Amino acid sequence: MYVMNKTAIISAIILIIIIAGVAVYYASKGGGKTTTTSTPSVSATASPTATGATSTPQTSSPASTTAPATTTAAGERNEVCVVYDIGGRGDLSFNDMAYLGASKAAKDFGLKLKEVQSTSESDYLPNLRTLAKSKKCAVIVAVGFLMTDAVKKVADEYPDQLFAIIDGYIPDKPNVLSVLFKEHEGSAIVGALAGMVAHHYKCKAVGVVLGMEIPVLYKFEAGYYWGIRYGEKIYEQHTGEKVQPLRILYTYTGAFNDPARGKTATEAQLANGACIVYNVAGATGLGIFEAVEEAAKKQGRDMGPPFAIGVDSDQDWIKPGFIIASMMKRVDVGVYTAVKRALDYYAGKVTKYGGILELGLAEGGVGMSRLEDLETFLEIGVQAGKIKPEQKQEIYEKVKKMREQIPQWIWDEAYKLQDTLKTNKDLEVYGVKFSDIEKMIPLDSKEIAKLREIFKVG
Amino acid sequence: MAQAERLEVSRTRLPEWLVEGLLRLGESVIALLVGLLVGAIIMYLSGYDAVEAYKSLFGMSLFDSYGLTGTLSFTAPIMLTGITFAVGVRAGLFNIGAEGQLYMGALGAVLVAWLATYKIRLLDSVLGTLFAYTIGVVLALVWAYIAGILKVKRGVHEVVSTIMLNWIAFWIVEYFRVYVVYNPEDPSKTISVPTHARLPLLVPDTELSATIIVSILFSLFVYYLLWYTVTGYELRAAGLNPLAARYAGIKTEKAIMISFLVGGIASGLAGAGEVLGRPPHYAITTGLSNLYGLGFDGITVALIGANHPIGIIFAAILVGALKSGARYMQIYAGVPLEMVRVVEGVIIVALAVPGTLRMLREYLRRRRELAELQKG
């Protein structure tokens, strides 16, 4: 026994020497090879969706003609660096949209794309610091509100590095661009749709399932509730009948990456009579869609009601026939714009980089999905491997059929509201003007509680 | 006969603890190499550059100054939760309650942060740090005590009780995070520890705080406790053979209880340390996402470290390097996180195999001996 152990020791020592040798060999040989080797794999993952992104309608109409000049101006900083929060890629919504924008920007401006996924909240600081230290990033895009504190800190430590934060509010640093969306505007439109459709199907309740309790989500809530009540008002005006106000249900699941929790929460809401559930929960929302589909199929339908409402990207294709529409939040446009602004800043075309960039209905930053959007996102779904090319037509037809099953006037009214809200925010319901909500932003927990009370939510 | 003689000779030449230590080291190195090799094959098959990946993993997390501070900051909590598990094993327990006790430890620290912010300004100082550690440890001890009492008085198996206590702790802390000690400006986390009560950073502009010192000191203390005190001797004896220990006049229930409580202190320190020493939040975040899993990582660490406090110190550094190395593999080698985790999982499994086999062998031996004793 002991002899055998001695051989074990000797072989272990020999092996240590071997690895040490190999390590030394590679260390002396390698040197600055690190980034060159990383190129093929990164661009390999980037290219397929990037091609799909080219067909994405860019509402902010970015001018890609400036590309060659800006790249040289940025000098060594030839990478677009993206840090995802713990939700991460693969949610078919928020994070994937950020990837879409980043990969498109990387392609258009001739930059490399570098992605870092965080495993826990403790990862944000080291991820951002490591990227800033590498001095290779033209801009570091932090995807998600939860990184706000970390970005604030690292931006102070590396004043020469440009940062962008999606959904985070950092107004006063020259090297940080805060990209914000008017989620309340987009949510109001889908809320109005939900209100009208629910009454059309004689439902008693509508719901919303949310992720973590963060201020950004309060904006979704506030807009959605306002929209539902406004939709009810339009419904009454149009049909001339007096309706019983809908019950509004909301659930915070506490996670953006847990479809199982999304499903449980939705099942509970459906059991309470909800027939439309709004997904405000990233990848958790994939469970919402499942629950809605199952509930409909249990009643022998292959199309809603009940319906879900998609979020962030056009999710109508994920469960065709069960997702009535999506509140598109164009994170891709936000990321793309941030990269472009950084390059323009390096090139001296703009003198100031940091500040707030707010994208709403008027800027095409948010909006309700139309049938035309579907094709673009179907293409992305094909490239992500989530749908087969031959299913595209079938999905398109099914979504179209679902839309036709709802009276046209409801759609017209919803899109009309979308146009109206771009300019006129004095629309009022339950004594709350839309502009009142906007004035309260950023909302805190007490204010949202007050709004819930006004709109009789819960 | 000849072999036995040689054994005798070599024993006298090298001290036994050194031979033992080298053996364990050799075992771990071989396991590590196997793990690395399998990981490399997986990466190669998936089309990633394995050499580049490992170079960035170990090169950055161990040999880069900023990377090393990051590694050590991840090392601190899992070293302590590793101790929790190891002390349990030494007393013959499978105590997986580190997770829940860590939550309670963090809650204790946050409660003090809340007090310091709203009630007692005096606590915004070193006093607050000490108080936070104390309350954290007390809460964790309560949690460990419940599991211990259930085991000793009612014979409830510690695996069952600690799993349940873990979940109870999770939801209690979530409740407090949402309704009591929440941050009014940002409900995604609790109130932060005020500036002066935070643990100092050992290196400015990094994440490495004094928690690592606490962890190492406590590990050394446990080493001393186990091998140089009567209590430690009794604890280990109870673990090796409870019947023999009882026959020798050792109160095994007491030994088991002490093992639970020492483990509770370790986890409490880990949880409070994460809150007191982890920038930028110095708080508990939604879904406990900055704490989740640290207790279970301790099991890995203990297995790799052969349930020995000194081994655990090194094992924790290795596991910490793997945890923080994930970002470097992503950034420098372009390996996506999911693949990184597969590879890390493979390495950890390989590392844990010798420890697991040893524990299994030990467990079977104990059962056999007990059965024989009871028969006799």
mmCIF file with all atom_site columns, N, CA and C in Angstrom, chain A residues 266-325:
data_model
loop_
_atom_site.group_PDB
_atom_site.id
_atom_site.type_symbol
_atom_site.label_atom_id
_atom_site.label_alt_id
_atom_site.label_comp_id
_atom_site.label_asym_id
_atom_site.label_entity_id
_atom_site.label_seq_id
_atom_site.pdbx_PDB_ins_code
_atom_site.Cartn_x
_atom_site.Cartn_y
_atom_site.Cartn_z
_atom_site.occupancy
_atom_site.B_iso_or_equiv
_atom_site.pdbx_formal_charge
_atom_site.auth_seq_id
_atom_site.auth_comp_id
_atom_site.auth_asym_id
_atom_site.auth_atom_id
_atom_site.pdbx_PDB_model_num
ATOM 1   N N  . THR A 1 266 ? -48.059 32.747 -13.518 1.00 0.00 ? 266 THR A N  1
ATOM 2   C CA . THR A 1 266 ? -49.086 32.917 -14.541 1.00 0.00 ? 266 THR A CA 1
ATOM 3   C C  . THR A 1 266 ? -50.262 31.990 -14.299 1.00 0.00 ? 266 THR A C  1
ATOM 4   N N  . GLU A 1 267 ? -49.952 30.744 -13.928 1.00 0.00 ? 267 GLU A N  1
ATOM 5   C CA . GLU A 1 267 ? -51.036 29.797 -13.655 1.00 0.00 ? 267 GLU A CA 1
ATOM 6   C C  . GLU A 1 267 ? -51.950 30.337 -12.562 1.00 0.00 ? 267 GLU A C  1
ATOM 7   N N  . ALA A 1 268 ? -51.333 30.946 -11.540 1.00 0.00 ? 268 ALA A N  1
ATOM 8   C CA . ALA A 1 268 ? -52.136 31.513 -10.455 1.00 0.00 ? 268 ALA A CA 1
ATOM 9   C C  . ALA A 1 268 ? -53.028 32.632 -10.974 1.00 0.00 ? 268 ALA A C  1
ATOM 10  N N  . GLN A 1 269 ? -52.477 33.486 -11.847 1.00 0.00 ? 269 GLN A N  1
ATOM 11  C CA . GLN A 1 269 ? -53.273 34.598 -12.371 1.00 0.00 ? 269 GLN A CA 1
ATOM 12  C C  . GLN A 1 269 ? -54.408 34.087 -13.266 1.00 0.00 ? 269 GLN A C  1
ATOM 13  N N  . LEU A 1 270 ? -54.098 33.085 -14.079 1.00 0.00 ? 270 LEU A N  1
ATOM 14  C CA . LEU A 1 270 ? -55.128 32.537 -14.963 1.00 0.00 ? 270 LEU A CA 1
ATOM 15  C C  . LEU A 1 270 ? -56.246 31.930 -14.125 1.00 0.00 ? 270 LEU A C  1
ATOM 16  N N  . ALA A 1 271 ? -55.862 31.264 -13.031 1.00 0.00 ? 271 ALA A N  1
ATOM 17  C CA . ALA A 1 271 ? -56.859 30.665 -12.158 1.00 0.00 ? 271 ALA A CA 1
ATOM 18  C C  . ALA A 1 271 ? -57.748 31.734 -11.529 1.00 0.00 ? 271 ALA A C  1
ATOM 19  N N  . ASN A 1 272 ? -57.226 32.950 -11.423 1.00 0.00 ? 272 ASN A N  1
ATOM 20  C CA . ASN A 1 272 ? -58.006 34.055 -10.876 1.00 0.00 ? 272 ASN A CA 1
ATOM 21  C C  . ASN A 1 272 ? -58.766 34.816 -11.953 1.00 0.00 ? 272 ASN A C  1
ATOM 22  N N  . GLY A 1 273 ? -58.877 34.224 -13.110 1.00 0.00 ? 273 GLY A N  1
ATOM 23  C CA . GLY A 1 273 ? -59.723 34.810 -14.147 1.00 0.00 ? 273 GLY A CA 1
ATOM 24  C C  . GLY A 1 273 ? -59.027 35.706 -15.138 1.00 0.00 ? 273 GLY A C  1
ATOM 25  N N  . ALA A 1 274 ? -57.709 35.841 -15.059 1.00 0.00 ? 274 ALA A N  1
ATOM 26  C CA . ALA A 1 274 ? -57.008 36.686 -16.026 1.00 0.00 ? 274 ALA A CA 1
ATOM 27  C C  . ALA A 1 274 ? -57.010 36.008 -17.388 1.00 0.00 ? 274 ALA A C  1
ATOM 28  N N  . CYS A 1 275 ? -57.194 36.780 -18.445 1.00 0.00 ? 275 CYS A N  1
ATOM 29  C CA . CYS A 1 275 ? -57.111 36.165 -19.761 1.00 0.00 ? 275 CYS A CA 1
ATOM 30  C C  . CYS A 1 275 ? -56.027 36.813 -20.607 1.00 0.00 ? 275 CYS A C  1
ATOM 31  N N  . ILE A 1 276 ? -55.357 37.825 -20.071 1.00 0.00 ? 276 ILE A N  1
ATOM 32  C CA . ILE A 1 276 ? -54.199 38.398 -20.752 1.00 0.00 ? 276 ILE A CA 1
ATOM 33  C C  . ILE A 1 276 ? -53.124 38.661 -19.708 1.00 0.00 ? 276 ILE A C  1
ATOM 34  N N  . VAL A 1 277 ? -51.934 38.127 -19.940 1.00 0.00 ? 277 VAL A N  1
ATOM 35  C CA . VAL A 1 277 ? -50.844 38.315 -18.975 1.00 0.00 ? 277 VAL A CA 1
ATOM 36  C C  . VAL A 1 277 ? -49.652 38.938 -19.694 1.00 0.00 ? 277 VAL A C  1
ATOM 37  N N  . TYR A 1 278 ? -49.221 40.056 -19.151 1.00 0.00 ? 278 TYR A N  1
ATOM 38  C CA . TYR A 1 278 ? -48.118 40.812 -19.745 1.00 0.00 ? 278 TYR A CA 1
ATOM 39  C C  . TYR A 1 278 ? -46.806 40.282 -19.169 1.00 0.00 ? 278 TYR A C  1
ATOM 40  N N  . ASN A 1 279 ? -45.860 39.975 -20.036 1.00 0.00 ? 279 ASN A N  1
ATOM 41  C CA . ASN A 1 279 ? -44.551 39.476 -19.607 1.00 0.00 ? 279 ASN A CA 1
ATOM 42  C C  . ASN A 1 279 ? -43.596 40.648 -19.417 1.00 0.00 ? 279 ASN A C  1
ATOM 43  N N  . VAL A 1 280 ? -43.183 40.883 -18.174 1.00 0.00 ? 280 VAL A N  1
ATOM 44  C CA . VAL A 1 280 ? -42.162 41.908 -17.934 1.00 0.00 ? 280 VAL A CA 1
ATOM 45  C C  . VAL A 1 280 ? -41.033 41.244 -17.149 1.00 0.00 ? 280 VAL A C  1
ATOM 46  N N  . ALA A 1 281 ? -40.555 40.104 -17.646 1.00 0.00 ? 281 ALA A N  1
ATOM 47  C CA . ALA A 1 281 ? -39.663 39.317 -16.792 1.00 0.00 ? 281 ALA A CA 1
ATOM 48  C C  . ALA A 1 281 ? -38.535 38.627 -17.541 1.00 0.00 ? 281 ALA A C  1
ATOM 49  N N  . GLY A 1 282 ? -38.158 39.111 -18.715 1.00 0.00 ? 282 GLY A N  1
ATOM 50  C CA . GLY A 1 282 ? -37.030 38.505 -19.426 1.00 0.00 ? 282 GLY A CA 1
ATOM 51  C C  . GLY A 1 282 ? -37.257 37.029 -19.695 1.00 0.00 ? 282 GLY A C  1
ATOM 52  N N  . ALA A 1 283 ? -36.257 36.220 -19.349 1.00 0.00 ? 283 ALA A N  1
ATOM 53  C CA . ALA A 1 283 ? -36.355 34.793 -19.632 1.00 0.00 ? 283 ALA A CA 1
ATOM 54  C C  . ALA A 1 283 ? -37.396 34.110 -18.749 1.00 0.00 ? 283 ALA A C  1
ATOM 55  N N  . THR A 1 284 ? -37.699 34.700 -17.586 1.00 0.00 ? 284 THR A N  1
ATOM 56  C CA . THR A 1 284 ? -38.779 34.179 -16.748 1.00 0.00 ? 284 THR A CA 1
ATOM 57  C C  . THR A 1 284 ? -40.081 34.142 -17.542 1.00 0.00 ? 284 THR A C  1
ATOM 58  N N  . GLY A 1 285 ? -40.213 35.103 -18.467 1.00 0.00 ? 285 GLY A N  1
ATOM 59  C CA . GLY A 1 285 ? -41.429 35.222 -19.264 1.00 0.00 ? 285 GLY A CA 1
ATOM 60  C C  . GLY A 1 285 ? -41.683 34.035 -20.173 1.00 0.00 ? 285 GLY A C  1
ATOM 61  N N  . LEU A 1 286 ? -40.629 33.294 -20.503 1.00 0.00 ? 286 LEU A N  1
ATOM 62  C CA . LEU A 1 286 ? -40.838 32.136 -21.365 1.00 0.00 ? 286 LEU A CA 1
ATOM 63  C C  . LEU A 1 286 ? -41.795 31.145 -20.687 1.00 0.00 ? 286 LEU A C  1
ATOM 64  N N  . GLY A 1 287 ? -41.795 31.152 -19.348 1.00 0.00 ? 287 GLY A N  1
ATOM 65  C CA . GLY A 1 287 ? -42.733 30.314 -18.598 1.00 0.00 ? 287 GLY A CA 1
ATOM 66  C C  . GLY A 1 287 ? -44.160 30.838 -18.676 1.00 0.00 ? 287 GLY A C  1
ATOM 67  N N  . ILE A 1 288 ? -44.294 32.167 -18.786 1.00 0.00 ? 288 ILE A N  1
ATOM 68  C CA . ILE A 1 288 ? -45.626 32.775 -18.930 1.00 0.00 ? 288 ILE A CA 1
ATOM 69  C C  . ILE A 1 288 ? -46.283 32.250 -20.202 1.00 0.00 ? 288 ILE A C  1
ATOM 70  N N  . PHE A 1 289 ? -45.485 32.267 -21.279 1.00 0.00 ? 289 PHE A N  1
ATOM 71  C CA . PHE A 1 289 ? -46.023 31.829 -22.570 1.00 0.00 ? 289 PHE A CA 1
ATOM 72  C C  . PHE A 1 289 ? -46.477 30.375 -22.502 1.00 0.00 ? 289 PHE A C  1
ATOM 73  N N  . GLU A 1 290 ? -45.667 29.570 -21.834 1.00 0.00 ? 290 GLU A N  1
ATOM 74  C CA . GLU A 1 290 ? -46.012 28.152 -21.718 1.00 0.00 ? 290 GLU A CA 1
ATOM 75  C C  . GLU A 1 290 ? -47.324 27.975 -20.975 1.00 0.00 ? 290 GLU A C  1
ATOM 76  N N  . ALA A 1 291 ? -47.443 28.691 -19.852 1.00 0.00 ? 291 ALA A N  1
ATOM 77  C CA . ALA A 1 291 ? -48.652 28.551 -19.033 1.00 0.00 ? 291 ALA A CA 1
ATOM 78  C C  . ALA A 1 291 ? -49.885 28.955 -19.830 1.00 0.00 ? 291 ALA A C  1
ATOM 79  N N  . VAL A 1 292 ? -49.765 30.042 -20.590 1.00 0.00 ? 292 VAL A N  1
ATOM 80  C CA . VAL A 1 292 ? -50.908 30.532 -21.361 1.00 0.00 ? 292 VAL A CA 1
ATOM 81  C C  . VAL A 1 292 ? -51.286 29.519 -22.436 1.00 0.00 ? 292 VAL A C  1
ATOM 82  N N  . GLU A 1 293 ? -50.284 29.003 -23.124 1.00 0.00 ? 293 GLU A N  1
ATOM 83  C CA . GLU A 1 293 ? -50.559 28.021 -24.177 1.00 0.00 ? 293 GLU A CA 1
ATOM 84  C C  . GLU A 1 293 ? -51.239 26.788 -23.587 1.00 0.00 ? 293 GLU A C  1
ATOM 85  N N  . GLU A 1 294 ? -50.698 26.314 -22.456 1.00 0.00 ? 294 GLU A N  1
ATOM 86  C CA . GLU A 1 294 ? -51.272 25.112 -21.842 1.00 0.00 ? 294 GLU A CA 1
ATOM 87  C C  . GLU A 1 294 ? -52.729 25.334 -21.441 1.00 0.00 ? 294 GLU A C  1
ATOM 88  N N  . ALA A 1 295 ? -52.988 26.520 -20.863 1.00 0.00 ? 295 ALA A N  1
ATOM 89  C CA . ALA A 1 295 ? -54.347 26.809 -20.418 1.00 0.00 ? 295 ALA A CA 1
ATOM 90  C C  . ALA A 1 295 ? -55.314 26.806 -21.603 1.00 0.00 ? 295 ALA A C  1
ATOM 91  N N  . ALA A 1 296 ? -54.882 27.405 -22.720 1.00 0.00 ? 296 ALA A N  1
ATOM 92  C CA . ALA A 1 296 ? -55.746 27.459 -23.895 1.00 0.00 ? 296 ALA A CA 1
ATOM 93  C C  . ALA A 1 296 ? -55.974 26.061 -24.448 1.00 0.00 ? 296 ALA A C  1
ATOM 94  N N  . LYS A 1 297 ? -54.894 25.289 -24.500 1.00 0.00 ? 297 LYS A N  1
ATOM 95  C CA . LYS A 1 297 ? -55.013 23.937 -25.068 1.00 0.00 ? 297 LYS A CA 1
ATOM 96  C C  . LYS A 1 297 ? -55.908 23.064 -24.199 1.00 0.00 ? 297 LYS A C  1
ATOM 97  N N  . LYS A 1 298 ? -55.865 23.311 -22.892 1.00 0.00 ? 298 LYS A N  1
ATOM 98  C CA . LYS A 1 298 ? -56.709 22.534 -21.985 1.00 0.00 ? 298 LYS A CA 1
ATOM 99  C C  . LYS A 1 298 ? -58.186 22.792 -22.281 1.00 0.00 ? 298 LYS A C  1
ATOM 100 N N  . GLN A 1 299 ? -58.471 24.024 -22.763 1.00 0.00 ? 299 GLN A N  1
ATOM 101 C CA . GLN A 1 299 ? -59.853 24.343 -23.127 1.00 0.00 ? 299 GLN A CA 1
ATOM 102 C C  . GLN A 1 299 ? -60.141 23.958 -24.577 1.00 0.00 ? 299 GLN A C  1
ATOM 103 N N  . GLY A 1 300 ? -59.219 23.214 -25.183 1.00 0.00 ? 300 GLY A N  1
ATOM 104 C CA . GLY A 1 300 ? -59.430 22.731 -26.538 1.00 0.00 ? 300 GLY A CA 1
ATOM 105 C C  . GLY A 1 300 ? -59.217 23.769 -27.620 1.00 0.00 ? 300 GLY A C  1
ATOM 106 N N  . ARG A 1 301 ? -58.466 24.830 -27.333 1.00 0.00 ? 301 ARG A N  1
ATOM 107 C CA . ARG A 1 301 ? -58.202 25.849 -28.353 1.00 0.00 ? 301 ARG A CA 1
ATOM 108 C C  . ARG A 1 301 ? -56.764 25.769 -28.810 1.00 0.00 ? 301 ARG A C  1
ATOM 109 N N  . ASP A 1 302 ? -56.520 26.105 -30.057 1.00 0.00 ? 302 ASP A N  1
ATOM 110 C CA . ASP A 1 302 ? -55.127 26.207 -30.473 1.00 0.00 ? 302 ASP A CA 1
ATOM 111 C C  . ASP A 1 302 ? -54.775 27.675 -30.729 1.00 0.00 ? 302 ASP A C  1
ATOM 112 N N  . MET A 1 303 ? -55.509 28.537 -30.090 1.00 0.00 ? 303 MET A N  1
ATOM 113 C CA . MET A 1 303 ? -55.272 29.974 -30.184 1.00 0.00 ? 303 MET A CA 1
ATOM 114 C C  . MET A 1 303 ? -55.908 30.620 -28.944 1.00 0.00 ? 303 MET A C  1
ATOM 115 N N  . GLY A 1 304 ? -55.375 31.748 -28.510 1.00 0.00 ? 304 GLY A N  1
ATOM 116 C CA . GLY A 1 304 ? -55.937 32.374 -27.317 1.00 0.00 ? 304 GLY A CA 1
ATOM 117 C C  . GLY A 1 304 ? -57.358 32.818 -27.553 1.00 0.00 ? 304 GLY A C  1
ATOM 118 N N  . PRO A 1 305 ? -58.099 33.337 -26.550 1.00 0.00 ? 305 PRO A N  1
ATOM 119 C CA . PRO A 1 305 ? -57.636 33.548 -25.191 1.00 0.00 ? 305 PRO A CA 1
ATOM 120 C C  . PRO A 1 305 ? -57.473 32.248 -24.421 1.00 0.00 ? 305 PRO A C  1
ATOM 121 N N  . PRO A 1 306 ? -56.709 32.278 -23.342 1.00 0.00 ? 306 PRO A N  1
ATOM 122 C CA . PRO A 1 306 ? -55.945 33.409 -22.824 1.00 0.00 ? 306 PRO A CA 1
ATOM 123 C C  . PRO A 1 306 ? -54.739 33.763 -23.693 1.00 0.00 ? 306 PRO A C  1
ATOM 124 N N  . PHE A 1 307 ? -54.342 35.026 -23.578 1.00 0.00 ? 307 PHE A N  1
ATOM 125 C CA . PHE A 1 307 ? -53.198 35.530 -24.331 1.00 0.00 ? 307 PHE A CA 1
ATOM 126 C C  . PHE A 1 307 ? -52.084 35.969 -23.390 1.00 0.00 ? 307 PHE A C  1
ATOM 127 N N  . ALA A 1 308 ? -50.874 36.054 -23.967 1.00 0.00 ? 308 ALA A N  1
ATOM 128 C CA . ALA A 1 308 ? -49.783 36.722 -23.262 1.00 0.00 ? 308 ALA A CA 1
ATOM 129 C C  . ALA A 1 308 ? -49.377 37.935 -24.083 1.00 0.00 ? 308 ALA A C  1
ATOM 130 N N  . ILE A 1 309 ? -48.684 38.852 -23.460 1.00 0.00 ? 309 ILE A N  1
ATOM 131 C CA . ILE A 1 309 ? -48.115 39.982 -24.193 1.00 0.00 ? 309 ILE A CA 1
ATOM 132 C C  . ILE A 1 309 ? -46.602 39.894 -24.066 1.00 0.00 ? 309 ILE A C  1
ATOM 133 N N  . GLY A 1 310 ? -45.922 39.959 -25.188 1.00 0.00 ? 310 GLY A N  1
ATOM 134 C CA . GLY A 1 310 ? -44.469 39.836 -25.189 1.00 0.00 ? 310 GLY A CA 1
ATOM 135 C C  . GLY A 1 310 ? -43.789 41.131 -24.778 1.00 0.00 ? 310 GLY A C  1
ATOM 136 N N  . VAL A 1 311 ? -42.502 41.033 -24.534 1.00 0.00 ? 311 VAL A N  1
ATOM 137 C CA . VAL A 1 311 ? -41.786 42.217 -24.077 1.00 0.00 ? 311 VAL A CA 1
ATOM 138 C C  . VAL A 1 311 ? -40.403 42.321 -24.723 1.00 0.00 ? 311 VAL A C  1
ATOM 139 N N  . ASP A 1 312 ? -39.915 43.541 -24.792 1.00 0.00 ? 312 ASP A N  1
ATOM 140 C CA . ASP A 1 312 ? -38.562 43.877 -25.273 1.00 0.00 ? 312 ASP A CA 1
ATOM 141 C C  . ASP A 1 312 ? -38.350 43.639 -26.771 1.00 0.00 ? 312 ASP A C  1
ATOM 142 N N  . SER A 1 313 ? -38.380 42.362 -27.198 1.00 0.00 ? 313 SER A N  1
ATOM 143 C CA . SER A 1 313 ? -38.302 42.152 -28.644 1.00 0.00 ? 313 SER A CA 1
ATOM 144 C C  . SER A 1 313 ? -39.704 41.791 -29.131 1.00 0.00 ? 313 SER A C  1
ATOM 145 N N  . ASP A 1 314 ? -39.872 41.582 -30.439 1.00 0.00 ? 314 ASP A N  1
ATOM 146 C CA . ASP A 1 314 ? -41.158 41.101 -30.930 1.00 0.00 ? 314 ASP A CA 1
ATOM 147 C C  . ASP A 1 314 ? -41.204 39.606 -30.648 1.00 0.00 ? 314 ASP A C  1
ATOM 148 N N  . GLN A 1 315 ? -41.936 39.227 -29.599 1.00 0.00 ? 315 GLN A N  1
ATOM 149 C CA . GLN A 1 315 ? -41.959 37.820 -29.185 1.00 0.00 ? 315 GLN A CA 1
ATOM 150 C C  . GLN A 1 315 ? -43.161 37.069 -29.744 1.00 0.00 ? 315 GLN A C  1
ATOM 151 N N  . ASP A 1 316 ? -43.913 37.711 -30.654 1.00 0.00 ? 316 ASP A N  1
ATOM 152 C CA . ASP A 1 316 ? -45.166 37.122 -31.133 1.00 0.00 ? 316 ASP A CA 1
ATOM 153 C C  . ASP A 1 316 ? -44.977 35.730 -31.740 1.00 0.00 ? 316 ASP A C  1
ATOM 154 N N  . TRP A 1 317 ? -43.751 35.459 -32.229 1.00 0.00 ? 317 TRP A N  1
ATOM 155 C CA . TRP A 1 317 ? -43.514 34.182 -32.911 1.00 0.00 ? 317 TRP A CA 1
ATOM 156 C C  . TRP A 1 317 ? -43.194 33.036 -31.965 1.00 0.00 ? 317 TRP A C  1
ATOM 157 N N  . ILE A 1 318 ? -42.912 33.346 -30.695 1.00 0.00 ? 318 ILE A N  1
ATOM 158 C CA . ILE A 1 318 ? -42.437 32.291 -29.786 1.00 0.00 ? 318 ILE A CA 1
ATOM 159 C C  . ILE A 1 318 ? -43.524 31.245 -29.550 1.00 0.00 ? 318 ILE A C  1
ATOM 160 N N  . LYS A 1 319 ? -44.737 31.735 -29.282 1.00 0.00 ? 319 LYS A N  1
ATOM 161 C CA . LYS A 1 319 ? -45.892 30.829 -29.195 1.00 0.00 ? 319 LYS A CA 1
ATOM 162 C C  . LYS A 1 319 ? -46.969 31.418 -30.099 1.00 0.00 ? 319 LYS A C  1
ATOM 163 N N  . PRO A 1 320 ? -46.905 31.146 -31.387 1.00 0.00 ? 320 PRO A N  1
ATOM 164 C CA . PRO A 1 320 ? -47.820 31.824 -32.306 1.00 0.00 ? 320 PRO A CA 1
ATOM 165 C C  . PRO A 1 320 ? -49.282 31.528 -31.970 1.00 0.00 ? 320 PRO A C  1
ATOM 166 N N  . GLY A 1 321 ? -50.068 32.590 -31.945 1.00 0.00 ? 321 GLY A N  1
ATOM 167 C CA . GLY A 1 321 ? -51.487 32.422 -31.653 1.00 0.00 ? 321 GLY A CA 1
ATOM 168 C C  . GLY A 1 321 ? -51.818 32.683 -30.193 1.00 0.00 ? 321 GLY A C  1
ATOM 169 N N  . PHE A 1 322 ? -50.781 32.718 -29.352 1.00 0.00 ? 322 PHE A N  1
ATOM 170 C CA . PHE A 1 322 ? -51.031 32.925 -27.925 1.00 0.00 ? 322 PHE A CA 1
ATOM 171 C C  . PHE A 1 322 ? -50.416 34.228 -27.402 1.00 0.00 ? 322 PHE A C  1
ATOM 172 N N  . ILE A 1 323 ? -49.600 34.845 -28.233 1.00 0.00 ? 323 ILE A N  1
ATOM 173 C CA . ILE A 1 323 ? -49.014 36.117 -27.827 1.00 0.00 ? 323 ILE A CA 1
ATOM 174 C C  . ILE A 1 323 ? -49.633 37.189 -28.704 1.00 0.00 ? 323 ILE A C  1
ATOM 175 N N  . ILE A 1 324 ? -50.474 37.975 -28.078 1.00 0.00 ? 324 ILE A N  1
ATOM 176 C CA . ILE A 1 324 ? -51.319 38.854 -28.884 1.00 0.00 ? 324 ILE A CA 1
ATOM 177 C C  . ILE A 1 324 ? -50.517 39.978 -29.517 1.00 0.00 ? 324 ILE A C  1
ATOM 178 N N  . ALA A 1 325 ? -49.532 40.472 -28.791 1.00 0.00 ? 325 ALA A N  1
ATOM 179 C CA . ALA A 1 325 ? -48.657 41.517 -29.329 1.00 0.00 ? 325 ALA A CA 1
ATOM 180 C C  . ALA A 1 325 ? -47.485 41.642 -28.366 1.00 0.00 ? 325 ALA A C  1
#
